[in-house]
Short mmCIF file of C-alpha atoms in Angstrom, two decimals:
data_model
loop_
_atom_site.label_atom_id
_atom_site.label_comp_id
_atom_site.label_asym_id
_atom_site.label_seq_id
_atom_site.Cartn_x
_atom_site.Cartn_y
_atom_site.Cartn_z
CA MET A 1 37.23 54.06 95.92
CA LYS A 2 37.13 52.93 99.56
CA ILE A 3 34.43 50.34 100.26
CA LEU A 4 33.30 49.05 103.65
CA PHE A 5 31.23 45.86 103.97
CA VAL A 6 29.29 45.45 107.23
CA CYS A 7 27.57 42.41 108.73
CA SER A 8 26.90 41.28 112.31
CA ARG A 9 29.97 39.38 113.55
CA ASN A 10 32.40 39.99 110.66
CA LYS A 11 32.95 36.25 110.28
CA TRP A 12 31.23 35.09 107.07
CA ARG A 13 29.49 37.62 104.82
CA SER A 14 31.54 40.82 105.08
CA PRO A 15 34.96 39.06 105.13
CA THR A 16 33.89 37.11 102.01
CA ALA A 17 32.95 40.39 100.32
CA GLU A 18 36.25 41.96 101.41
CA LYS A 19 38.22 39.05 99.98
CA ILE A 20 36.48 38.90 96.61
CA PHE A 21 36.32 42.66 95.97
CA HIS A 22 39.82 43.61 97.18
CA LYS A 23 41.31 42.12 94.04
CA TYR A 24 39.51 44.55 91.74
CA ASN A 25 41.59 47.52 90.58
CA GLY A 26 40.73 50.83 92.15
CA TYR A 27 38.87 49.42 95.15
CA ASP A 28 40.29 49.60 98.65
CA VAL A 29 38.08 47.25 100.67
CA ARG A 30 37.57 46.57 104.38
CA SER A 31 34.97 44.75 106.44
CA ALA A 32 33.60 45.04 109.97
CA GLY A 33 30.73 43.88 112.17
CA THR A 34 28.11 45.64 114.26
CA GLU A 35 27.90 43.25 117.24
CA GLU A 36 29.98 43.27 120.42
CA GLY A 37 31.60 39.93 119.59
CA ALA A 38 32.53 40.91 116.04
CA ARG A 39 35.94 39.81 114.77
CA ILE A 40 36.53 43.44 113.71
CA LYS A 41 33.99 45.84 115.21
CA VAL A 42 32.96 48.81 113.07
CA THR A 43 34.38 52.10 114.37
CA SER A 44 34.06 55.78 113.55
CA GLY A 45 37.40 55.36 111.78
CA HIS A 46 35.85 52.85 109.38
CA ILE A 47 32.93 55.19 108.71
CA GLY A 48 35.18 58.20 108.12
CA TRP A 49 37.46 56.18 105.84
CA ALA A 50 34.74 54.71 103.59
CA ASP A 51 33.41 56.30 100.42
CA LEU A 52 30.76 53.62 100.06
CA ILE A 53 29.23 51.33 102.68
CA PHE A 54 27.39 48.09 101.97
CA VAL A 55 25.38 46.50 104.79
CA MET A 56 24.16 42.93 104.58
CA GLU A 57 20.79 43.56 106.28
CA LYS A 58 18.53 46.47 107.25
CA LYS A 59 19.39 45.93 110.94
CA HIS A 60 23.04 46.72 110.20
CA PHE A 61 22.06 50.08 108.70
CA SER A 62 19.92 50.79 111.78
CA ARG A 63 22.82 49.95 114.10
CA LEU A 64 25.20 52.20 112.12
CA LYS A 65 22.68 55.04 112.15
CA HIS A 66 22.15 54.65 115.91
CA LYS A 67 25.87 54.59 116.72
CA PHE A 68 27.34 56.97 114.15
CA GLY A 69 24.40 59.29 113.34
CA SER A 70 25.50 62.41 111.47
CA MET A 71 28.79 60.80 110.36
CA LEU A 72 26.66 58.91 107.84
CA ASN A 73 25.06 62.01 106.28
CA ASP A 74 27.47 62.29 103.34
CA LYS A 75 27.94 58.53 102.88
CA SER A 76 26.42 56.26 100.26
CA ILE A 77 25.02 53.27 102.15
CA TRP A 78 23.36 50.36 100.40
CA ASN A 79 21.57 47.34 101.86
CA LEU A 80 22.46 44.15 99.98
CA ASP A 81 19.69 42.19 101.77
CA ILE A 82 21.77 39.05 102.26
CA PRO A 83 20.72 36.89 105.24
CA ASP A 84 23.21 35.16 107.53
CA ASP A 85 22.73 31.80 105.80
CA TYR A 86 26.18 31.30 104.28
CA GLY A 87 29.66 30.28 105.35
CA TYR A 88 32.90 32.05 104.50
CA MET A 89 33.61 31.99 100.73
CA ASP A 90 30.42 29.99 100.04
CA GLU A 91 30.00 29.85 96.23
CA GLU A 92 26.36 30.95 96.40
CA LEU A 93 27.27 33.87 98.67
CA ILE A 94 29.98 34.97 96.22
CA GLU A 95 27.52 34.92 93.31
CA ILE A 96 24.91 36.88 95.28
CA LEU A 97 27.49 39.45 96.40
CA LYS A 98 28.76 40.01 92.86
CA ALA A 99 25.23 40.34 91.48
CA ARG A 100 23.97 42.75 94.15
CA VAL A 101 27.10 44.89 94.39
CA SER A 102 27.16 45.23 90.57
CA ASP A 103 23.98 47.35 90.89
CA TYR A 104 26.15 50.06 92.51
CA ILE A 105 29.73 49.68 91.28
CA GLU A 106 31.53 48.08 88.36
CA VAL A 107 32.21 44.41 89.03
CA PRO A 108 34.52 42.72 86.48
CA GLU A 109 33.40 39.33 85.17
#
């Protein structure tokens, strides 16, 4: 399964998710951001590649919908509702990510 995590600048939340979920068997994981200054900016290639897309906030879904429109029609997109309050690999962020993502995919203990 190919999973894309999306946040604003691709500096804290989505790279943390990429790092913690890439180690799980069967998941190919990438991350990207929606803003101009993002470390890795989300592209149509990311959207086409992904089987499942997790956004950190509702605004990220809106930005994807605005930019990629019909490309998203056959995609599963889930809002994790995680605010930009955490640093990279923050322990609390990791726990929240595991808990929220486990609602949609299998997350090993």
